[in-house]
PDB file of C-alpha atoms and ligand atoms in Angstrom:
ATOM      1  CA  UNK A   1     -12.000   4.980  11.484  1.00 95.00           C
ATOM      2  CA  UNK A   2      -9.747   2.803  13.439  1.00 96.00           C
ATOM      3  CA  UNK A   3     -10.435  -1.233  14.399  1.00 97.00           C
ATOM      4  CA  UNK A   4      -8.103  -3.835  16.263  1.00 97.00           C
ATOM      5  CA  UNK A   5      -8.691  -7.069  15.171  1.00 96.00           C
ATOM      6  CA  UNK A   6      -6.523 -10.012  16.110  1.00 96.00           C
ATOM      7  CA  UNK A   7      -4.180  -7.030  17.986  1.00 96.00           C
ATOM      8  CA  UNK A   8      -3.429  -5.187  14.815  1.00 98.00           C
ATOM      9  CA  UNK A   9      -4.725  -2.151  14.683  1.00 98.00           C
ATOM     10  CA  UNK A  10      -6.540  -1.147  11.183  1.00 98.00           C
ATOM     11  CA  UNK A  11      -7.174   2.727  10.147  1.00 98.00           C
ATOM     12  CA  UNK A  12      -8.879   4.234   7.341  1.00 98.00           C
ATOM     13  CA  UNK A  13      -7.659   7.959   6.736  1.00 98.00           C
ATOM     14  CA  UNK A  14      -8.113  10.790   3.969  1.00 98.00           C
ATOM     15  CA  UNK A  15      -5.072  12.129   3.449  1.00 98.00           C
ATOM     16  CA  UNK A  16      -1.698  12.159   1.229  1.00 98.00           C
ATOM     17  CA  UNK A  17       0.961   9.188   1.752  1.00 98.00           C
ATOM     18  CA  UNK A  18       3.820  10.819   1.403  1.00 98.00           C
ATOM     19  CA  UNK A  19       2.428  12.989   4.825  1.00 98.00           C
ATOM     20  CA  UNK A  20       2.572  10.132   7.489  1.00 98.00           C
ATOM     21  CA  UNK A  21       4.758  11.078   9.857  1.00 98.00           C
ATOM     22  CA  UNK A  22       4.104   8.433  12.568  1.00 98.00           C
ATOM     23  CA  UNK A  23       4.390   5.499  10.181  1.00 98.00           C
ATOM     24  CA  UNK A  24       7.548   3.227   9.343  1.00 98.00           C
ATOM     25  CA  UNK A  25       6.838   2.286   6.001  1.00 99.00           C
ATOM     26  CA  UNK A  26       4.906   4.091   3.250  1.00 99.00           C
ATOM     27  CA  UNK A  27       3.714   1.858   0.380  1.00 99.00           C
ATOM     28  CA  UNK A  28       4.213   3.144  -3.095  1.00 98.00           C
ATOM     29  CA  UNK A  29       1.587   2.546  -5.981  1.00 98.00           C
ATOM     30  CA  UNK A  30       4.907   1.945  -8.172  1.00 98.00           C
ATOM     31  CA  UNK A  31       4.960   1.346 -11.789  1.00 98.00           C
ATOM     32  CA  UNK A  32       7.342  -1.471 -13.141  1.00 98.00           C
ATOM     33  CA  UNK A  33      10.457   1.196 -13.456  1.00 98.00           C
ATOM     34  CA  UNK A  34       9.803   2.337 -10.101  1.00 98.00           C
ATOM     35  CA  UNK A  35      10.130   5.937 -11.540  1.00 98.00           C
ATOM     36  CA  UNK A  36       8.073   9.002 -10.608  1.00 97.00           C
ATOM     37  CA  UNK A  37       4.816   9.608 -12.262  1.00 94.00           C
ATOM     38  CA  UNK A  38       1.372  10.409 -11.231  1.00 94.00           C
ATOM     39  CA  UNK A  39      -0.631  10.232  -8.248  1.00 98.00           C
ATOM     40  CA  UNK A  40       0.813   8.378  -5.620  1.00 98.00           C
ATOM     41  CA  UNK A  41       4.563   7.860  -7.451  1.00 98.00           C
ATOM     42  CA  UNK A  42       4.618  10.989  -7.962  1.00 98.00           C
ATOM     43  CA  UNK A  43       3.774  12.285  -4.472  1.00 98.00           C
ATOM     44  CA  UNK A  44       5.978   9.989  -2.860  1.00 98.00           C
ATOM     45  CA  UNK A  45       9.192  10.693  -5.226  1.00 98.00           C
ATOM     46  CA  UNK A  46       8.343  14.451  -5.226  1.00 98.00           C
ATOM     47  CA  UNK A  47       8.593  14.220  -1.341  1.00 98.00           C
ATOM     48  CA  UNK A  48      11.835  12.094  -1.163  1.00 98.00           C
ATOM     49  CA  UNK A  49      13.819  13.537  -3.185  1.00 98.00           C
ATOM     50  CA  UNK A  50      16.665  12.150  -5.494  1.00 97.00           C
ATOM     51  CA  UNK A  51      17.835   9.559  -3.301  1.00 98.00           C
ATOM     52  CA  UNK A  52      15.027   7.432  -3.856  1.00 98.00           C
ATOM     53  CA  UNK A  53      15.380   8.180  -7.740  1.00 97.00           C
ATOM     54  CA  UNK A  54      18.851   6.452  -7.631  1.00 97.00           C
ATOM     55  CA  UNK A  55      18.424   3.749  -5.307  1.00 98.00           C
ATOM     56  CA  UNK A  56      14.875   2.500  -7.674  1.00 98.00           C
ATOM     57  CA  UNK A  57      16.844   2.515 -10.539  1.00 97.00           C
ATOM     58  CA  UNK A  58      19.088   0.019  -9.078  1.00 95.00           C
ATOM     59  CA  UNK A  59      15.732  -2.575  -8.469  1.00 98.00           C
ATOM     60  CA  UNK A  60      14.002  -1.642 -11.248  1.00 98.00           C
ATOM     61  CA  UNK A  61      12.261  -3.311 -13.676  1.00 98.00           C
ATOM     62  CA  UNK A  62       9.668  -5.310 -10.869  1.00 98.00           C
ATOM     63  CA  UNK A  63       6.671  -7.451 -11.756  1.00 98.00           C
ATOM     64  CA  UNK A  64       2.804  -7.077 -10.949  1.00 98.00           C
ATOM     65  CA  UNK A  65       2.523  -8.229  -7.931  1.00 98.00           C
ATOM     66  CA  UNK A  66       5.896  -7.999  -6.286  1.00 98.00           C
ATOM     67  CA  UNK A  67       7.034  -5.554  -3.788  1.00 98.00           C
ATOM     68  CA  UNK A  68      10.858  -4.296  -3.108  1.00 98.00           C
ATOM     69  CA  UNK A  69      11.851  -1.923  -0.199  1.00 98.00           C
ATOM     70  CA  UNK A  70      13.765   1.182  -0.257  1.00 98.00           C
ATOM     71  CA  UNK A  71      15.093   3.923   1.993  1.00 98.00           C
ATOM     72  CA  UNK A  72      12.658   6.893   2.637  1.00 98.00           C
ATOM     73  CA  UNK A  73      15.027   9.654   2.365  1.00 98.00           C
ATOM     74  CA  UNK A  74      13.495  13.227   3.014  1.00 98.00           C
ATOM     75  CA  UNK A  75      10.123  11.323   3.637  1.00 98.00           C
ATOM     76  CA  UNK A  76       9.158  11.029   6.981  1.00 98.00           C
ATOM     77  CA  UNK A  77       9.403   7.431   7.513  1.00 98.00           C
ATOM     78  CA  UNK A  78      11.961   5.161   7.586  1.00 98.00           C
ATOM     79  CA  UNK A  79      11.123   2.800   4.283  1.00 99.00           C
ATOM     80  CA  UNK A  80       9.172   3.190   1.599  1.00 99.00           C
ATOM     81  CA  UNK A  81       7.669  -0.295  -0.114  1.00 99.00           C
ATOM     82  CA  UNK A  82       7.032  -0.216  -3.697  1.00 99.00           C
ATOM     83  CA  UNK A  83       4.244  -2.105  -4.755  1.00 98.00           C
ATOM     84  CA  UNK A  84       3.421  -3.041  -8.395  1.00 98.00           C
ATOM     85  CA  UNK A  85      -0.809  -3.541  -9.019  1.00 98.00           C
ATOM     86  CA  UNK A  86      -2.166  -4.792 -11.782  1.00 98.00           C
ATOM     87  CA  UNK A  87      -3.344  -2.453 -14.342  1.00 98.00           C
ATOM     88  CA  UNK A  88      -7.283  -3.762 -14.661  1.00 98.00           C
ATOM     89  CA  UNK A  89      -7.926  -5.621 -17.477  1.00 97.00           C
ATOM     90  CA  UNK A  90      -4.975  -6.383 -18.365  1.00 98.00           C
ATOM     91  CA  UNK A  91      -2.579  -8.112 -15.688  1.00 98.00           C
ATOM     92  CA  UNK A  92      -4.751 -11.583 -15.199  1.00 98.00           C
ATOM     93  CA  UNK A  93      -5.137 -13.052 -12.511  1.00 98.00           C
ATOM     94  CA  UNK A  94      -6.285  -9.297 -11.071  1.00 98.00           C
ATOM     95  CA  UNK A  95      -7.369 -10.055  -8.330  1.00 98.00           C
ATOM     96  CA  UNK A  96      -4.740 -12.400  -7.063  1.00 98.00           C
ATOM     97  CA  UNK A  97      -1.890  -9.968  -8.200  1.00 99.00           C
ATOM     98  CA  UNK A  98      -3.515  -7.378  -6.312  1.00 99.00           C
ATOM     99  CA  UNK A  99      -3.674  -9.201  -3.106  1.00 99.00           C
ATOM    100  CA  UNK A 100       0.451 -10.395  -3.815  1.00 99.00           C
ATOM    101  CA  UNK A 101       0.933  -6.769  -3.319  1.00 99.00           C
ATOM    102  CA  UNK A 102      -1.068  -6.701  -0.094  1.00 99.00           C
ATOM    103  CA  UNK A 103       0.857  -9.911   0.898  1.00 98.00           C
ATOM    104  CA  UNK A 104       4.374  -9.044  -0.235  1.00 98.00           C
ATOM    105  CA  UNK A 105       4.658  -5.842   1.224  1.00 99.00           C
ATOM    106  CA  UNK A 106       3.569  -7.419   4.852  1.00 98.00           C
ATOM    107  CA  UNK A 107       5.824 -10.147   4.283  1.00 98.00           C
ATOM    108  CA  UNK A 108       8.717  -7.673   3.691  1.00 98.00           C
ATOM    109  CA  UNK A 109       7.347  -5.395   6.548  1.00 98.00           C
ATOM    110  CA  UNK A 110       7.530  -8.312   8.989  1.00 98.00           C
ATOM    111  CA  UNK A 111      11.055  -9.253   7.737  1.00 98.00           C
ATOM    112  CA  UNK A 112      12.609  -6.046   8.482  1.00 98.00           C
ATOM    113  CA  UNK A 113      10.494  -5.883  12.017  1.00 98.00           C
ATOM    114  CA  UNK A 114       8.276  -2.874  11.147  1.00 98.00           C
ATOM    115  CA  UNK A 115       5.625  -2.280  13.018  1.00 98.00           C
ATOM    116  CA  UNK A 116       2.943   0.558  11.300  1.00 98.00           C
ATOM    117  CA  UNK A 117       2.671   0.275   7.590  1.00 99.00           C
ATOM    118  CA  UNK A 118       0.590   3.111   5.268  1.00 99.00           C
ATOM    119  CA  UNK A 119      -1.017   1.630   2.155  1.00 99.00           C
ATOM    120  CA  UNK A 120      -2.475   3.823  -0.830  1.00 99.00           C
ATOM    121  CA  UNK A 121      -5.367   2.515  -2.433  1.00 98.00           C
ATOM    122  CA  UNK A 122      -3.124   0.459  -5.095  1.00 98.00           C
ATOM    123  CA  UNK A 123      -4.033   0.268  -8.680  1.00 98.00           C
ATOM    124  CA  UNK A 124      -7.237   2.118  -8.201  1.00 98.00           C
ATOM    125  CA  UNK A 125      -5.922   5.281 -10.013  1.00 98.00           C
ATOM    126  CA  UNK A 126      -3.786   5.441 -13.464  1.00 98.00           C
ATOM    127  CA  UNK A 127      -4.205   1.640 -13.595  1.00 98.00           C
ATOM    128  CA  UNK A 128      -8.385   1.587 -13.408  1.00 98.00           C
ATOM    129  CA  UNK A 129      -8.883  -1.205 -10.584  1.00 98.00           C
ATOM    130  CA  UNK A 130     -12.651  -0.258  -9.248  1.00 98.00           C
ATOM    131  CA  UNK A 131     -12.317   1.260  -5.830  1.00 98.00           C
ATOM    132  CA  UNK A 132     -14.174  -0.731  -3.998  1.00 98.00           C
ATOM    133  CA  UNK A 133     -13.320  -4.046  -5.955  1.00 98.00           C
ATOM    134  CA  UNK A 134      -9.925  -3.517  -4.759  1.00 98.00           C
ATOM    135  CA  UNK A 135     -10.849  -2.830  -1.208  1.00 98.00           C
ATOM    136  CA  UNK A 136     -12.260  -5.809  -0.867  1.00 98.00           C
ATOM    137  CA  UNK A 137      -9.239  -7.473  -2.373  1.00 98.00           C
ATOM    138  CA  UNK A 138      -7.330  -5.229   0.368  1.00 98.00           C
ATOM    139  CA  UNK A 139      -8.884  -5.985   3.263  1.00 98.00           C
ATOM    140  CA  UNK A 140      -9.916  -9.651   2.529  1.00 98.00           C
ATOM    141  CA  UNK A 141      -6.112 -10.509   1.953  1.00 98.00           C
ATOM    142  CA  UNK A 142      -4.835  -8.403   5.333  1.00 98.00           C
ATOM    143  CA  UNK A 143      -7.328  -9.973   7.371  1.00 97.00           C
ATOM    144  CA  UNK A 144      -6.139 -13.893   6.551  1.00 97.00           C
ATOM    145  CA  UNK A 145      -2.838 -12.406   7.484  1.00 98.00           C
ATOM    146  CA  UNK A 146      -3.387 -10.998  10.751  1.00 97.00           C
ATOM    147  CA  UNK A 147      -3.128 -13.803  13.168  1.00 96.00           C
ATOM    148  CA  UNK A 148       0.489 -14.473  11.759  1.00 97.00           C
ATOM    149  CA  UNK A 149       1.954 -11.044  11.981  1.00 98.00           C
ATOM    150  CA  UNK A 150       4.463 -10.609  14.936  1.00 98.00           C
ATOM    151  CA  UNK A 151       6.061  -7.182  13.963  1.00 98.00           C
ATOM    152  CA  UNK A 152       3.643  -4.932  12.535  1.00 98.00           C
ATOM    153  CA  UNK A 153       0.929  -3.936  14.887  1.00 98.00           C
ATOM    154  CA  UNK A 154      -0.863  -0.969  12.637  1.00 98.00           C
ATOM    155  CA  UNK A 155      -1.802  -0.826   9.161  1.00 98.00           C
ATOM    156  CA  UNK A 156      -3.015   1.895   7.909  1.00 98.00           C
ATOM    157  CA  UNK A 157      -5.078   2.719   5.035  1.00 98.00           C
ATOM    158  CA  UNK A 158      -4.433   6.247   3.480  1.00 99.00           C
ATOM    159  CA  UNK A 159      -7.139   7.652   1.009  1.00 98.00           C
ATOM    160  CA  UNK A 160      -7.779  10.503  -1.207  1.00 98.00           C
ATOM    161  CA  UNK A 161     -10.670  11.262  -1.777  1.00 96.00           C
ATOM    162  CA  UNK A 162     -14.094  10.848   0.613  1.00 98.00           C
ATOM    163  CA  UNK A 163     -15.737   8.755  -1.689  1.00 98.00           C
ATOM    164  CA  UNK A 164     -12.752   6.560  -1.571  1.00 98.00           C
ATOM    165  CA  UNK A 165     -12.785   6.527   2.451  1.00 98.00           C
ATOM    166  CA  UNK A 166     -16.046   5.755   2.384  1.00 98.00           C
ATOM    167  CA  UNK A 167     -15.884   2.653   0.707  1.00 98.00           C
ATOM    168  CA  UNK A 168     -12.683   1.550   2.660  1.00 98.00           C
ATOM    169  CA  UNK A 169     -14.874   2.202   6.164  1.00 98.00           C
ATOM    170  CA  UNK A 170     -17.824   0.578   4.486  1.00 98.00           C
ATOM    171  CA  UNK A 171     -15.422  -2.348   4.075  1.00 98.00           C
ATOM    172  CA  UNK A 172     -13.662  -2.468   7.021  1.00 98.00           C
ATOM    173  CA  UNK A 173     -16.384  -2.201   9.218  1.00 97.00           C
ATOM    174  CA  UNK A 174     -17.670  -5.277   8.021  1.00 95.00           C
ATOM    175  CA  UNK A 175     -14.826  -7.101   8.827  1.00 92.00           C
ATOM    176  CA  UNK A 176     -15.081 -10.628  10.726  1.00 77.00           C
TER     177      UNK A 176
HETATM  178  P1  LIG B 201      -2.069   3.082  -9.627  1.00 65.69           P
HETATM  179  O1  LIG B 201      -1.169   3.405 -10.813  1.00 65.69           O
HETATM  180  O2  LIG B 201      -1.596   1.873  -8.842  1.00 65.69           O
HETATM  181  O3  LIG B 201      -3.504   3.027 -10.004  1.00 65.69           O
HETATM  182  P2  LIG B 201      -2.245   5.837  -8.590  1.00 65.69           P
HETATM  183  O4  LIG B 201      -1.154   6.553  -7.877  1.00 65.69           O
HETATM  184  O5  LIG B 201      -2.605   6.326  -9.950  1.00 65.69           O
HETATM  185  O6  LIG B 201      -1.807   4.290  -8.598  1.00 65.69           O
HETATM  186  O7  LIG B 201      -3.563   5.855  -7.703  1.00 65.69           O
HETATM  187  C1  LIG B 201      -3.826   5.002  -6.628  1.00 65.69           C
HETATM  188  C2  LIG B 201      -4.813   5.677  -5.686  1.00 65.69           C
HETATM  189  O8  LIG B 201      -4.137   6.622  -4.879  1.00 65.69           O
HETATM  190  C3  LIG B 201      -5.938   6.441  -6.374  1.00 65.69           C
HETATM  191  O9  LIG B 201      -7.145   6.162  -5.674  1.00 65.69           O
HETATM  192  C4  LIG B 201      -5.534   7.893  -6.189  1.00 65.69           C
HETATM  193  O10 LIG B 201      -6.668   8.746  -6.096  1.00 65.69           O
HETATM  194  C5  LIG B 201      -4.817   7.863  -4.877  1.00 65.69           C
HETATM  195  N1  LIG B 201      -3.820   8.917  -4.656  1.00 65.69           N
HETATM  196  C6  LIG B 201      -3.282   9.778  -5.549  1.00 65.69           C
HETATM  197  N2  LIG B 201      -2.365  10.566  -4.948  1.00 65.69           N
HETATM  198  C7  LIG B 201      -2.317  10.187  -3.641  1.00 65.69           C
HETATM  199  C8  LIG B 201      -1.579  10.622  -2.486  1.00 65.69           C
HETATM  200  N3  LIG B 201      -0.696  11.610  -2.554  1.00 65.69           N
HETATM  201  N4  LIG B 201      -1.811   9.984  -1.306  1.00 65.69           N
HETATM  202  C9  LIG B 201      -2.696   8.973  -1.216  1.00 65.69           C
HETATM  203  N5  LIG B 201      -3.422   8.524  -2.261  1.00 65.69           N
HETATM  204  C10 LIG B 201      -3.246   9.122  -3.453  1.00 65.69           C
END
């Protein structure tokens, strides 16, 4: 599914985020040590190789929340973003860390002039946010954002799962 709204074009996708070849900037699902791991950590460090290992440690430890940019190395994109969500039920305000993900990693997107962005479905994996909890946290927080962004003109949402891209397309069709 694919919308434009305020001249940014929004996407929903099932697929893997370290596989986005027309994108400048992957997000990460990170965890604070920005080390490999799971699910979308892992994928993404699996995919870029060492590089990103050593250039992490040097940012590492980061707060729920925050967002730091790397190189992409044998990824094929040009930055990767690493994102720390809140693990659910545990990092308070939730719902407001989760959307300082959404915001920081636009806000260091727009910085550095890139124009498509690729998010993961953050925290909704090893760190138990609901899915579709969080996709309303996603989209709500993108969407007061739009109208100010001058660089990035596609975000994209990458999912997993179809029950997962369901809910995102449930969401985002609703939007405005
Ligand atoms: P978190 O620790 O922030 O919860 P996870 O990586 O465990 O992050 O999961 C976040 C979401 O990403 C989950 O919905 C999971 O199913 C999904 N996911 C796992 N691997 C990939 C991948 N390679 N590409 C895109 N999404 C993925």
């Amino acid at each position: 599914m694919e919308r434009a709204i305020s001249g940014v074009k929004i996407e929903c996708l099932k697929g893997d985020i370290a596989a986005q070849n027309d994108i400048l900037a992957v997000v990460n699902a990170a965890n604070a040590l920005l080390k490999t791991g799971g699910g979308v950590a892992g994928a993404i460090h699996r995919a870029a190789g060492p590089g990103l290992y050593d250039e992490c440690r040097s940012l590492a430890p980061i707060n729920p929340g925050e967002a730091v940019i790397t190189g992409a190395y044998r990824l094929p994109n040009e930055y990767v973003i690493h994102c720390l969500g809140p693990v659910y039920g545990r990092d308070q305000p939730e719902d407001e860390l989760l959307a300082d993900c959404y915001r920081n990693a636009l806000k260091i997107s727009e910085e550095k002039g890139i124009k498509s962005i690729a998010f993961p479905a953050l925290s909704t994996g090893a760190f138990g946010y609901p899915s579709k909890d969080a996709a309303k946290v996603a989209f709500k927080t993108i969407s007061e954002l739009l109208s100010e962004l001058k660089a990035v003109n596609k975000i994209r949402f990458v999912l997993y799962d179809e029950k997962d891209l369901e809910i995102h397309e449930d969401i985002l069709s609703k939007l405005y």
